[in-house]
CSV table of C-alpha atoms in Angstrom, one decimal:
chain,number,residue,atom,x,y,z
N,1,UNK,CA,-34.2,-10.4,-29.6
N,2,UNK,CA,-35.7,-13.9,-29.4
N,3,UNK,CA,-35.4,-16.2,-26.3
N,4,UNK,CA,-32.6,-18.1,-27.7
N,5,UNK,CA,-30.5,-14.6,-28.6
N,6,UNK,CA,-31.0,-13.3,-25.2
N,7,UNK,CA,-27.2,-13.7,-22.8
N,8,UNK,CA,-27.3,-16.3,-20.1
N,9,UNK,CA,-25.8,-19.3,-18.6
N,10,UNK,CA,-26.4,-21.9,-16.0
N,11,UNK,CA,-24.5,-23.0,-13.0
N,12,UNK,CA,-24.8,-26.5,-11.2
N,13,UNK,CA,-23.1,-27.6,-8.2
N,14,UNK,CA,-21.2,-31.6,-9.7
N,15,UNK,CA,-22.7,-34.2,-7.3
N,16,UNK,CA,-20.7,-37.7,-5.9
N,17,UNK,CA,-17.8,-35.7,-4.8
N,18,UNK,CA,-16.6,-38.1,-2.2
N,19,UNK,CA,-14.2,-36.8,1.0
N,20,UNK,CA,-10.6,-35.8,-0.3
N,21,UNK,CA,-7.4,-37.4,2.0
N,22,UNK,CA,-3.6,-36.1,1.1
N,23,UNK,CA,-2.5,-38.2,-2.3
N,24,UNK,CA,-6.1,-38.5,-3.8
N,25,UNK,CA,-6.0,-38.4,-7.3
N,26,UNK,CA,-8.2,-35.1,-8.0
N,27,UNK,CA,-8.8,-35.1,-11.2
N,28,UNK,CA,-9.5,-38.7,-11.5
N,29,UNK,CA,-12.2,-37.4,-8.8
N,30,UNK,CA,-14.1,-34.9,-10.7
N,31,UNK,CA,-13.9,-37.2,-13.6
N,32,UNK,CA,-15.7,-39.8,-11.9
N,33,UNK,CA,-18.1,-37.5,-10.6
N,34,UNK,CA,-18.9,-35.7,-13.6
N,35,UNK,CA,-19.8,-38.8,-15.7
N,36,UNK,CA,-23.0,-40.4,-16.3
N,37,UNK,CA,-23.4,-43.8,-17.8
N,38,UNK,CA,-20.1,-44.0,-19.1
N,39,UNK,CA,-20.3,-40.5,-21.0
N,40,UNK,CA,-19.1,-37.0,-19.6
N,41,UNK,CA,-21.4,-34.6,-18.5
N,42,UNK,CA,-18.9,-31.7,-19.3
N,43,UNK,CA,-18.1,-30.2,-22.3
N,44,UNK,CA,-16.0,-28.0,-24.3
N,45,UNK,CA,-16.4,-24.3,-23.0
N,46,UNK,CA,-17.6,-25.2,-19.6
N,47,UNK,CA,-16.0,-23.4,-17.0
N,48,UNK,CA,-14.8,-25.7,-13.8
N,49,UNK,CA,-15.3,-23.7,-10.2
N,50,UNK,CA,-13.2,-26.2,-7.7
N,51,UNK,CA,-12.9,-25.1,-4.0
N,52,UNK,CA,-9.3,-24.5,-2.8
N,53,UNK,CA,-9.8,-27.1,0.3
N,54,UNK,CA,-9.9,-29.6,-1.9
N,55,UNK,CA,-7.0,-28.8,-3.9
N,56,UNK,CA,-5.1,-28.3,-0.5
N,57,UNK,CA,-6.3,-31.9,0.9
N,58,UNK,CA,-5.2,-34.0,-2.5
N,59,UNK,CA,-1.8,-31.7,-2.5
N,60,UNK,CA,-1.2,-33.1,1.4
N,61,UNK,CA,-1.7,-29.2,2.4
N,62,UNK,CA,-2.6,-30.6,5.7
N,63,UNK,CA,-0.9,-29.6,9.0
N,64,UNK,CA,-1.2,-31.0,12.3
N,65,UNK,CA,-1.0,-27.8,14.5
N,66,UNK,CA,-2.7,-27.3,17.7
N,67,UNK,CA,-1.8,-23.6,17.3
N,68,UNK,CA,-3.7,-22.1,14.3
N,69,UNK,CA,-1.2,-18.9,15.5
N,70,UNK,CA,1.9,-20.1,14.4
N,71,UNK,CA,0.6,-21.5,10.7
N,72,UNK,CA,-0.5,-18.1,10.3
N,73,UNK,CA,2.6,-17.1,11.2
N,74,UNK,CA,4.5,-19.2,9.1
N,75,UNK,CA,2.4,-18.5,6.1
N,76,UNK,CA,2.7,-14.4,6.0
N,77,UNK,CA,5.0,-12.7,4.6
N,78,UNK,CA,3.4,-9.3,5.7
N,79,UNK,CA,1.1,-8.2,7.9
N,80,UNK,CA,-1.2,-5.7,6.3
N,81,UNK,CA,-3.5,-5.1,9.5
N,82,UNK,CA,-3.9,-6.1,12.5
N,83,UNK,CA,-7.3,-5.5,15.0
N,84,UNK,CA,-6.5,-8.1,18.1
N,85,UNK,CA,-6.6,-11.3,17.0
N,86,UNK,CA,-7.8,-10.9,13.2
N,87,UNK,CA,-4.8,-10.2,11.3
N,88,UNK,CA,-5.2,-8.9,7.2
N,89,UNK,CA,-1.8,-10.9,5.6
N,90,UNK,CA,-0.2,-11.0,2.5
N,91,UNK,CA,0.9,-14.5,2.6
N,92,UNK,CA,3.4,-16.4,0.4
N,93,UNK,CA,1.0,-16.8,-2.6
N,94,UNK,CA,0.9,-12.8,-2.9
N,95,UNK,CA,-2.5,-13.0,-1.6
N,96,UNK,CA,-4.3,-10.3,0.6
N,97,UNK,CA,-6.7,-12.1,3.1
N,98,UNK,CA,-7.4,-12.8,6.9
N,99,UNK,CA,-5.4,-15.1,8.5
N,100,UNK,CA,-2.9,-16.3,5.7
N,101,UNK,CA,-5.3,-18.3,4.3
N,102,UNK,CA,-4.9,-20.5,7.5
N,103,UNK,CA,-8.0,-22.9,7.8
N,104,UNK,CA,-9.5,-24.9,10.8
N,105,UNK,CA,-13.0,-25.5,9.1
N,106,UNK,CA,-13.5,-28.4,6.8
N,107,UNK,CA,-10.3,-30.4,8.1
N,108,UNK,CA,-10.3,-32.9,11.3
N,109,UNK,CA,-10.0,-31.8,14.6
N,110,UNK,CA,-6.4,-30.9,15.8
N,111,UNK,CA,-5.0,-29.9,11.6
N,112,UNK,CA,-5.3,-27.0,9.7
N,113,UNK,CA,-5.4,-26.9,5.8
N,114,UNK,CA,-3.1,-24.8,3.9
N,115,UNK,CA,-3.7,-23.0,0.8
N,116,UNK,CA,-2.2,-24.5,-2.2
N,117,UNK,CA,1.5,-24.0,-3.1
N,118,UNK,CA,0.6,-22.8,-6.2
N,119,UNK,CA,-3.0,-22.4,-7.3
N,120,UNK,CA,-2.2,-21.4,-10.6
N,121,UNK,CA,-0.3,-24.7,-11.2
N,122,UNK,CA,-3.1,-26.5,-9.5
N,123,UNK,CA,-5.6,-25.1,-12.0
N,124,UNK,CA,-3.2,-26.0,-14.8
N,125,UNK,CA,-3.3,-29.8,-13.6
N,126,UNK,CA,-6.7,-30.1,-13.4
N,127,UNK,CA,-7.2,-28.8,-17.3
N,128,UNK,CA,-4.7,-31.2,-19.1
N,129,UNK,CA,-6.1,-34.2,-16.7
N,130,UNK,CA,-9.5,-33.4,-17.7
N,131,UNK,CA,-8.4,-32.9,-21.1
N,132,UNK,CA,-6.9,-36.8,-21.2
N,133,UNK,CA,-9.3,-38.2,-18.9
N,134,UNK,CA,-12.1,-36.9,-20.5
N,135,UNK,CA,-11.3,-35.2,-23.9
N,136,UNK,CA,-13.0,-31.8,-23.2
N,137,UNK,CA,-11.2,-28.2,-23.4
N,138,UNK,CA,-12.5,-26.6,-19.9
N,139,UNK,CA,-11.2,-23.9,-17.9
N,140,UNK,CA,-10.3,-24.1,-14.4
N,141,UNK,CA,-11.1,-21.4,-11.4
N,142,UNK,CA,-9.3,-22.7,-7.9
N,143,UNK,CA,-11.7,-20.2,-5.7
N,144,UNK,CA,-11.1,-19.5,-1.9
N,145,UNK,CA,-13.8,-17.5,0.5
N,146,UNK,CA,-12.7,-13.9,1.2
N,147,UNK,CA,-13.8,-10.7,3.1
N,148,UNK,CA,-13.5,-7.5,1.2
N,149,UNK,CA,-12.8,-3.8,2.2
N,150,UNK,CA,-15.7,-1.8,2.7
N,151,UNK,CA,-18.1,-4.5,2.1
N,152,UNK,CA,-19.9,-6.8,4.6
N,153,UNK,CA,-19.9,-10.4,4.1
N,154,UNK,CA,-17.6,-13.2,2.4
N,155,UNK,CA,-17.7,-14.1,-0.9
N,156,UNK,CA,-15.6,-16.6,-2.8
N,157,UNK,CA,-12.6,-15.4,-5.6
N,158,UNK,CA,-10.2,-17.0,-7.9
N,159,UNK,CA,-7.0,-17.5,-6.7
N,160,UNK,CA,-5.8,-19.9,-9.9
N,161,UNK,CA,-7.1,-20.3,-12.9
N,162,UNK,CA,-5.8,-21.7,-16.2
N,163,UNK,CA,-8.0,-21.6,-19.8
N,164,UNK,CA,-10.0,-18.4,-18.3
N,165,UNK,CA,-9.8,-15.0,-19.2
N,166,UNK,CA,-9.5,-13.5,-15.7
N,167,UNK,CA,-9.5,-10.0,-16.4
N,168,UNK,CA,-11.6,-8.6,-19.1
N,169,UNK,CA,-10.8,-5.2,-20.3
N,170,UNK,CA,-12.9,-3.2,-21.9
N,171,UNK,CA,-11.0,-0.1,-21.8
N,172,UNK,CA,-11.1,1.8,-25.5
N,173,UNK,CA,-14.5,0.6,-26.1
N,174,UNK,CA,-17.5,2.4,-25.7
N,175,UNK,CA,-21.0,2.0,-23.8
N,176,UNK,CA,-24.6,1.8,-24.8
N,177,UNK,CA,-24.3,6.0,-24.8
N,178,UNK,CA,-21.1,6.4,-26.5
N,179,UNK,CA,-18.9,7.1,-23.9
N,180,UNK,CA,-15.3,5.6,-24.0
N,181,UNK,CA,-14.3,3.3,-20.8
N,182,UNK,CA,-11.4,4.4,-19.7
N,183,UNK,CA,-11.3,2.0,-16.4
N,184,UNK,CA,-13.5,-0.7,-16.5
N,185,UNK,CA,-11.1,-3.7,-16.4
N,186,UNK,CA,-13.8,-6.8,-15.0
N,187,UNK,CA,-12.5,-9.2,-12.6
N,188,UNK,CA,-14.2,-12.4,-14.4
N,189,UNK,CA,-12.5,-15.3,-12.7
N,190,UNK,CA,-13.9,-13.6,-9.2
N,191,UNK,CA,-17.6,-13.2,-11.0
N,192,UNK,CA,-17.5,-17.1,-11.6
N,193,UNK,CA,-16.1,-18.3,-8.5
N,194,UNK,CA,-18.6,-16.1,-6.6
N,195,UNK,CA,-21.7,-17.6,-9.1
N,196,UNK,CA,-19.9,-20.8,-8.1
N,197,UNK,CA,-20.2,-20.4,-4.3
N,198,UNK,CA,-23.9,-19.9,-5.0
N,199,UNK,CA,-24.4,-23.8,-5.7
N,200,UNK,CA,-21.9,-25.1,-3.5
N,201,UNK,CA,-22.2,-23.5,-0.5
N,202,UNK,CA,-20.1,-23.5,2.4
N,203,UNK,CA,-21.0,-26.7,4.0
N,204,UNK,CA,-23.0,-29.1,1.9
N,205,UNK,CA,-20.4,-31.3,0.6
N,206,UNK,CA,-20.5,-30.1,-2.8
N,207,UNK,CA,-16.8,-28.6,-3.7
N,208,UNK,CA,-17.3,-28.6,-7.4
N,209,UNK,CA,-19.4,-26.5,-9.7
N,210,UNK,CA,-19.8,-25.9,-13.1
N,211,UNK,CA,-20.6,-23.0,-15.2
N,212,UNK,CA,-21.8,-23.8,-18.8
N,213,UNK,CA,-22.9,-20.7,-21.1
N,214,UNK,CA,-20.0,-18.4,-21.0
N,215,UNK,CA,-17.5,-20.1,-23.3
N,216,UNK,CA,-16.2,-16.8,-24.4
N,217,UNK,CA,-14.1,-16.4,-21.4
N,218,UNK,CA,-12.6,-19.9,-22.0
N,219,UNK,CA,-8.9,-19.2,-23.5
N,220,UNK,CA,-8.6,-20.5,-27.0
N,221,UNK,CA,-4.8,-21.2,-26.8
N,222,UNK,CA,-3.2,-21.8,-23.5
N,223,UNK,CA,-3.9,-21.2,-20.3
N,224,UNK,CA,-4.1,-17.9,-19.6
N,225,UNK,CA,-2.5,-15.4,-17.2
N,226,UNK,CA,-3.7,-17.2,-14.0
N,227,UNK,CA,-5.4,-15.5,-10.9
N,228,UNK,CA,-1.8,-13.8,-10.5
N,229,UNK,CA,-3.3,-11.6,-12.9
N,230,UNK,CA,-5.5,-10.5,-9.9
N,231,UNK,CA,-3.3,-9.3,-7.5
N,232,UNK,CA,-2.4,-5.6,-7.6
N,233,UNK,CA,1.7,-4.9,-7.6
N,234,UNK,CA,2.6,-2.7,-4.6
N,235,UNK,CA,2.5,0.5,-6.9
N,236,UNK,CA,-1.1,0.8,-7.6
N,237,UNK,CA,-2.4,-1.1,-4.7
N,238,UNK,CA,-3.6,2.6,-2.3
N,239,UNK,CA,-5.0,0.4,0.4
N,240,UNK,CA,-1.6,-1.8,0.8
N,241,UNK,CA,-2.1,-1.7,4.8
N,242,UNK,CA,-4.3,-0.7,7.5
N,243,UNK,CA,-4.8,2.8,9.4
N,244,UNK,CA,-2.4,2.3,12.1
N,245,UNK,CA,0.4,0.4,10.2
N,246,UNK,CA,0.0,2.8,7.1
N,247,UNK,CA,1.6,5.5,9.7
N,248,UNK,CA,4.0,3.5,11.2
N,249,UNK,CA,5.3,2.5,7.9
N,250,UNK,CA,5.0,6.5,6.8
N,251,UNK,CA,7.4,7.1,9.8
N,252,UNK,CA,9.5,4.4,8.9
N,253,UNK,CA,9.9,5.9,4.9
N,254,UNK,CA,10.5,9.3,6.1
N,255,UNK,CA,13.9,9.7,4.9
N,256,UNK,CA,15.9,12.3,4.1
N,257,UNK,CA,16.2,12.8,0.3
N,258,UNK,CA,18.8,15.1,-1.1
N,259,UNK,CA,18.4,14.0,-4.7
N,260,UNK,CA,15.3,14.9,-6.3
N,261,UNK,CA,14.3,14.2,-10.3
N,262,UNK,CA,12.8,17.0,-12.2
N,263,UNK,CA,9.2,15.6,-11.7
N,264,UNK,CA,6.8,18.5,-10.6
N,265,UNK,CA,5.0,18.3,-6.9
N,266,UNK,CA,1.5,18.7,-7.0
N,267,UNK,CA,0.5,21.4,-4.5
N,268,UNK,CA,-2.2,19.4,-3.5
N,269,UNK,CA,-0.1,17.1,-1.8
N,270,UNK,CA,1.9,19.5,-0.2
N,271,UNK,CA,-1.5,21.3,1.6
N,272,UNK,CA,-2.3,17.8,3.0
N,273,UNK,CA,0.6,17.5,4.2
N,274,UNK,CA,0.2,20.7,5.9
N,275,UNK,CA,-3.1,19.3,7.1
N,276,UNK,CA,-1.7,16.9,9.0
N,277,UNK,CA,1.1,19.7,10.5
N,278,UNK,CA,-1.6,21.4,11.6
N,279,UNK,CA,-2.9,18.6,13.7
N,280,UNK,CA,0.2,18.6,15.9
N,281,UNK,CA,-0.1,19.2,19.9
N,282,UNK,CA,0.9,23.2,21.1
N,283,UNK,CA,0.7,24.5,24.2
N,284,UNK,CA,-2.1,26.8,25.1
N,285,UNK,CA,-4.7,25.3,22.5
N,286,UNK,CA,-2.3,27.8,20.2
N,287,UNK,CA,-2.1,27.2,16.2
N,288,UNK,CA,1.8,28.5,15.8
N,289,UNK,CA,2.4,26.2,12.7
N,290,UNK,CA,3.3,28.8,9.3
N,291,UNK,CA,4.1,27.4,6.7
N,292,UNK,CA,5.3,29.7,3.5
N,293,UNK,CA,5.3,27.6,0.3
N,294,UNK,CA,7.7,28.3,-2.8
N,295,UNK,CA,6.1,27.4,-5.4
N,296,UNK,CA,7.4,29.0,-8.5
N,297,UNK,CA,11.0,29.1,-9.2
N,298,UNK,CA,11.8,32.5,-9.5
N,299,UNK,CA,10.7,32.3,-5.6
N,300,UNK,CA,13.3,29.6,-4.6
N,301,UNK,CA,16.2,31.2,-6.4
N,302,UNK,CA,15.3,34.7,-5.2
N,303,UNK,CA,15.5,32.7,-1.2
N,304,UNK,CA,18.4,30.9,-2.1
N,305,UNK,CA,20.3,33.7,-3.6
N,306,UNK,CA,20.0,35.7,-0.6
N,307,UNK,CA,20.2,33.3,2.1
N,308,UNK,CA,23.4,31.7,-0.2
N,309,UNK,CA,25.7,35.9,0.6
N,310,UNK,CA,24.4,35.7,4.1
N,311,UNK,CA,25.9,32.8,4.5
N,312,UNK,CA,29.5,33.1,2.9
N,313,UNK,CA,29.1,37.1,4.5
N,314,UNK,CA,29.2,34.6,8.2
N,315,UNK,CA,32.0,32.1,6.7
N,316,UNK,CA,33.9,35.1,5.8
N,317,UNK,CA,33.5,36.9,9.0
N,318,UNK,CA,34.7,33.1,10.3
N,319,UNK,CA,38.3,33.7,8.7
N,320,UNK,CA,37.5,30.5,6.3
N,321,UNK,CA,39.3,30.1,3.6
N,322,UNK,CA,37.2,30.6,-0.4
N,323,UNK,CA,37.9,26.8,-0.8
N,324,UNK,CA,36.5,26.0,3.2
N,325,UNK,CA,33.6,28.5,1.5
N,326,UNK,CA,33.0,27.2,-1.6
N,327,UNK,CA,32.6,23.7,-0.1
N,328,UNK,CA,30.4,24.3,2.7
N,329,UNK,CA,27.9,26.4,0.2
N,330,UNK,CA,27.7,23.2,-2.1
N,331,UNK,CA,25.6,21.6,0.9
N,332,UNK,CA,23.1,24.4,0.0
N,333,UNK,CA,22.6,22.4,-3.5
N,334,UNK,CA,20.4,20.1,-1.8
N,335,UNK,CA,17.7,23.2,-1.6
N,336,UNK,CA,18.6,24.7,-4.9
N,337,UNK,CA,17.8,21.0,-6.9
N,338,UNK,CA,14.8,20.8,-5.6
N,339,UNK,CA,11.6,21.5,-7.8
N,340,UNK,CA,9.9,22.6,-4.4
N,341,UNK,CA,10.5,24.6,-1.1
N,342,UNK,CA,8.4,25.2,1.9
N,343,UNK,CA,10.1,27.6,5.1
N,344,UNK,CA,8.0,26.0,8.4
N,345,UNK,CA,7.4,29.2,10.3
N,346,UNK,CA,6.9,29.1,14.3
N,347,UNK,CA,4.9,32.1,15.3
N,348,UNK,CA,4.1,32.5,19.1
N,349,UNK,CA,0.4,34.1,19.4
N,350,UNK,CA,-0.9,33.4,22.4
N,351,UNK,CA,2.3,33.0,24.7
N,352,UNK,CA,2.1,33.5,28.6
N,353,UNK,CA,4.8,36.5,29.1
N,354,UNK,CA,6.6,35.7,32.8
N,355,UNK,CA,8.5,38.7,34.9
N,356,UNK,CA,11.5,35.9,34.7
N,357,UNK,CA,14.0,35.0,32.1
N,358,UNK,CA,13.9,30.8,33.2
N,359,UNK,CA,10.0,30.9,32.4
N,360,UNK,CA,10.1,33.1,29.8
N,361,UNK,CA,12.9,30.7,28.1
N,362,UNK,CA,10.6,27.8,29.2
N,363,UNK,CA,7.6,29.3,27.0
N,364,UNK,CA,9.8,30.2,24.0
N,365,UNK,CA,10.6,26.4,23.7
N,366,UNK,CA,7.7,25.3,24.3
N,367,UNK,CA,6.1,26.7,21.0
N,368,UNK,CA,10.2,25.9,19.5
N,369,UNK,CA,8.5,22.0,20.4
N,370,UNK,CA,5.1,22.5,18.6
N,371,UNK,CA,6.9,23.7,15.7
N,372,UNK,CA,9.1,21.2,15.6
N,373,UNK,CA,6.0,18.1,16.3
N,374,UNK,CA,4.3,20.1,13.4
N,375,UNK,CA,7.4,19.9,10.7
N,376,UNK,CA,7.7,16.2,12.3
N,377,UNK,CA,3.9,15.5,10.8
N,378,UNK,CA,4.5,17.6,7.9
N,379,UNK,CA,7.2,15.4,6.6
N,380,UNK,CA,5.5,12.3,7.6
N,381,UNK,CA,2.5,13.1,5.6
N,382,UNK,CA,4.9,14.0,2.5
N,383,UNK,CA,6.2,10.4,2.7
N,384,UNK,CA,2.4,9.3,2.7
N,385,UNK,CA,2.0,11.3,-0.4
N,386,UNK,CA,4.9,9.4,-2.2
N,387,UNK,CA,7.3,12.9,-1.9
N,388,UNK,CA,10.9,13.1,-0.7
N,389,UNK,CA,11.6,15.9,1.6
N,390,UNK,CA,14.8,17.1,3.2
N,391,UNK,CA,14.6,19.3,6.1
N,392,UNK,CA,17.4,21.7,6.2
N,393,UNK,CA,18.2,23.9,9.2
N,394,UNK,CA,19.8,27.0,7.1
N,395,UNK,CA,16.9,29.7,7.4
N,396,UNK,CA,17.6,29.4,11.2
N,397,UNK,CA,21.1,31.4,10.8
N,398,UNK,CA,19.3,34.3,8.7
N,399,UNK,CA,16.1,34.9,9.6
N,400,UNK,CA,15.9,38.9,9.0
N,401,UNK,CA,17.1,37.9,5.7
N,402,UNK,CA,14.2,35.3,4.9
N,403,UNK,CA,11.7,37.7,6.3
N,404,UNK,CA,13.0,40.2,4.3
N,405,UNK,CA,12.7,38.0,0.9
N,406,UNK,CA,10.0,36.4,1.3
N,407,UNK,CA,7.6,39.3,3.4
N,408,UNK,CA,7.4,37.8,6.4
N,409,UNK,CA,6.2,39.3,9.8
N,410,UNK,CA,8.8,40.0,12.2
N,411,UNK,CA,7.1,37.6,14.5
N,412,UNK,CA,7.2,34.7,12.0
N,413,UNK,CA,10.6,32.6,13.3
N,414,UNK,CA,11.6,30.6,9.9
N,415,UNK,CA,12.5,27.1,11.3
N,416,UNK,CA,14.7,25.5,8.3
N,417,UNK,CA,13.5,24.6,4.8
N,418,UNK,CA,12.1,21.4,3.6
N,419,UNK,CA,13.1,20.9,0.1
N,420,UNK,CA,10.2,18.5,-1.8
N,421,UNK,CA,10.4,16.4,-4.8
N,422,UNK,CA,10.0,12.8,-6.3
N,423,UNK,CA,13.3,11.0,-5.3
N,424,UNK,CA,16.0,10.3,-7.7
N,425,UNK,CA,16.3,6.9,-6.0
N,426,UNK,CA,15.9,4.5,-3.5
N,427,UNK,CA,17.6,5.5,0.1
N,428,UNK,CA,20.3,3.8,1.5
N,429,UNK,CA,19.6,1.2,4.1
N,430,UNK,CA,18.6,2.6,7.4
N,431,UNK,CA,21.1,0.7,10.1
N,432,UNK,CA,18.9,-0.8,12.8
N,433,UNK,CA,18.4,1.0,16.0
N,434,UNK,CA,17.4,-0.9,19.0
N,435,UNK,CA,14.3,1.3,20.8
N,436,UNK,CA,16.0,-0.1,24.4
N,437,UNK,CA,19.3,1.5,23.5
N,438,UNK,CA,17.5,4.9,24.1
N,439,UNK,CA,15.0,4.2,27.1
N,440,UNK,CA,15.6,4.9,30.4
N,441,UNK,CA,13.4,2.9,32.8
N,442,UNK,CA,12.8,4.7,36.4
């Protein structure tokens, strides 16, 4: 491969950028700045890198706010997380970044610059002005400095872009071996707005680059996607929030499902959410979480069957009438439809016997608590994993008879059933409970 064959492009930061003020006219900007004697010094295929401050100034993003706080405030939509006073947002752009995007650098004492409204529209602007002013085809990256999970360090990203190819996926091709890439989906607006941020720099004055060499990620026709194209929906994002308000948002899904689809539940899922039963408190450094999974069908209907005549053999014994019967065993369906079952067990190794029945009933539900803080986490963890659950008290009112089924120990104390699956659909609305409607304050 000669010299000339071999891939490559060049990057330059566009000198004579003057200071941006609210109702500049940016693109008339960059076109003065990036001509030369009367003839433009870009061309067709070039690839624009234009820093988001800019963009925000000429768009009159600027706000007077001596309280950095409350534009950040007004700017997220949700907070993802929170350490102190560094707060992870998505803000109204759809963006995932510290502080909203809120910025106190770069601006004059006492204001703060806003993101743009719209950095794909931005982007778009900046083509078709260059196009007029200056009669070359270029695509556009608006870039903005972010941190990143598990990496130290900022780098710049795209968050618009019009004329570029911001994703390019390669998946269904092969590489130098042979080997078909089943993932690799490149983020090529962020590679050019980081190569971008190599010339300009932070703090030099130079908001502008350009990136000449790489025409093939210039759109042909139209603009493009955009750097919406970037953001990950909800659905395959897996780091959506941080450690403390991913559980708080798991307790806050924890719902009780009674409608499941036909969707098999991966046992996998099911044992981590044991994990995280297991990690419960229990008195005496015990362990008296048991947890008996059904996993085949023939299992759960074998259960069912036989917990379903003890029940109307009580009913009966009730004086109900078959209609009473036949409508209270219906609530059982909830159990029978879904694809899995686990019985929460409560065994009490390890308990201090007492010559007194108040301390002996003291014990007992004590361990009756750990079981219950354990089936608490269990079904916490199943929301994590994207599961319904439904925890159902009926094994409580025939234990011999689940013992018996399922060959249990006679010191194994079933504590309900949780029936597992996918949901069939979204829960109703929750109705708001205020926490100060059930504390007491001594």
């Amino acid at each position: 491969m000669s010299a000339e064959q071999v891939p490559g492009y060049r990057v330059w930061a566009l000198p004579g950028m003057p200071e941006v003020r609210p109702g500049d006219d940016l693109v008339k900007l960059i076109a003065a700045a990036a001509t030369a004697d009367g003839l433009p010094q870009l061309a067709d295929g070039d690839v624009l890198l234009v820093t988001s401050k800019i963009v925000s100034k000429a768009e009159g993003r600027v706000l007077e706010a001596t309280d950095r706080e409350a534009a950040i405030d007004r700017e997220t939509v949700r907070v993802v997380a929170r350490r102190g006073t560094l707060r992870i947002v998505q803000n109204r752009q759809g963006l995932v970044m510290a502080a909203a995007g809120v910025d106190a650098s770069n601006t004059r004492a006492g204001t703060v610059l806003l993101l743009p409204e719209d950095p794909d529209a931005s982007a778009r602007a900046i083509r078709a002005g260059l196009r007029t002013a200056l009669g070359v085809d270029v695509g556009v990256v608006v870039s903005d400095t972010f941190g990143r999970p598990w990496r130290a360090g900022l780098t710049d990203v795209a968050i618009g872009a019009a004329g570029v190819r911001v994703l390019d996926d390669l998946r269904g091709g092969t590489d130098a071996y042979g080997n078909p890439l089943s993932a690799t989906v490149v983020a090529t607006a962020d590679e050019l707005a980081a190569a971008g941020d190599l010339v300009k720099g932070k703090a030099t004055g130079l908001p502008v680059a350009v990136v000449r060499g790489l025409g093939h990620v210039v759109e042909s026709a139209g603009d493009g996607d955009g750097a919406r194209a970037l953001v990950r929906d909800a659905g395959s994002d897996m780091f959506r929030l941080g450690t403390s308000e991913a559980v708080r948002e798991a307790v806050t899904l924890r719902r009780t499902v009674r409608a499941f689809t036909d969707e098999p539940v991966d046992p996998g899922a099911v044992r981590r959410a044991v994990a995280a039963a297991l990690t419960a408190p229990a008195p005496h450094h015990t362990t008296p979480w048991r947890f008996v999974l059904l996993e085949s069908a023939e299992a759960r209907r074998r259960l069912l069957d036989a917990m379903r005549e003890a029940w109307i053999a009580d009913l009966r014994a009730d004086g109900k009438s078959p209609e009473s019967i036949a409508k209270r065993v219906r609530r059982g369906d909830v159990l029978r439809n879904a694809p899995y079952l686990a019985v929460p067990c409560v065994v009490a190794d390890g308990a201090h016997s007492y010559p007194d029945a108040r301390r002996g009933a003291a014990e007992r539900e004590m361990f009756l608590v750990a079981g219950g803080a354990g089936i608490q986490n269990f079904l916490v963890a199943l929301a994590g994993e994207q599961l319904g659950s439904a925890w159902v008290s009926s094994t409580m009112f025939c234990r011999d008879v689940v013992r018996d089924v399922l060959g249990l120990p006679e010191n194994w104390e079933p504590m309900g059933a949780v029936a597992i699956g996918r949901p069939a659909g979204a829960p109703k609305e929750r109705p708001p409970r205020a926490a100060d409607d059930f504390v007491v304050v001594r």
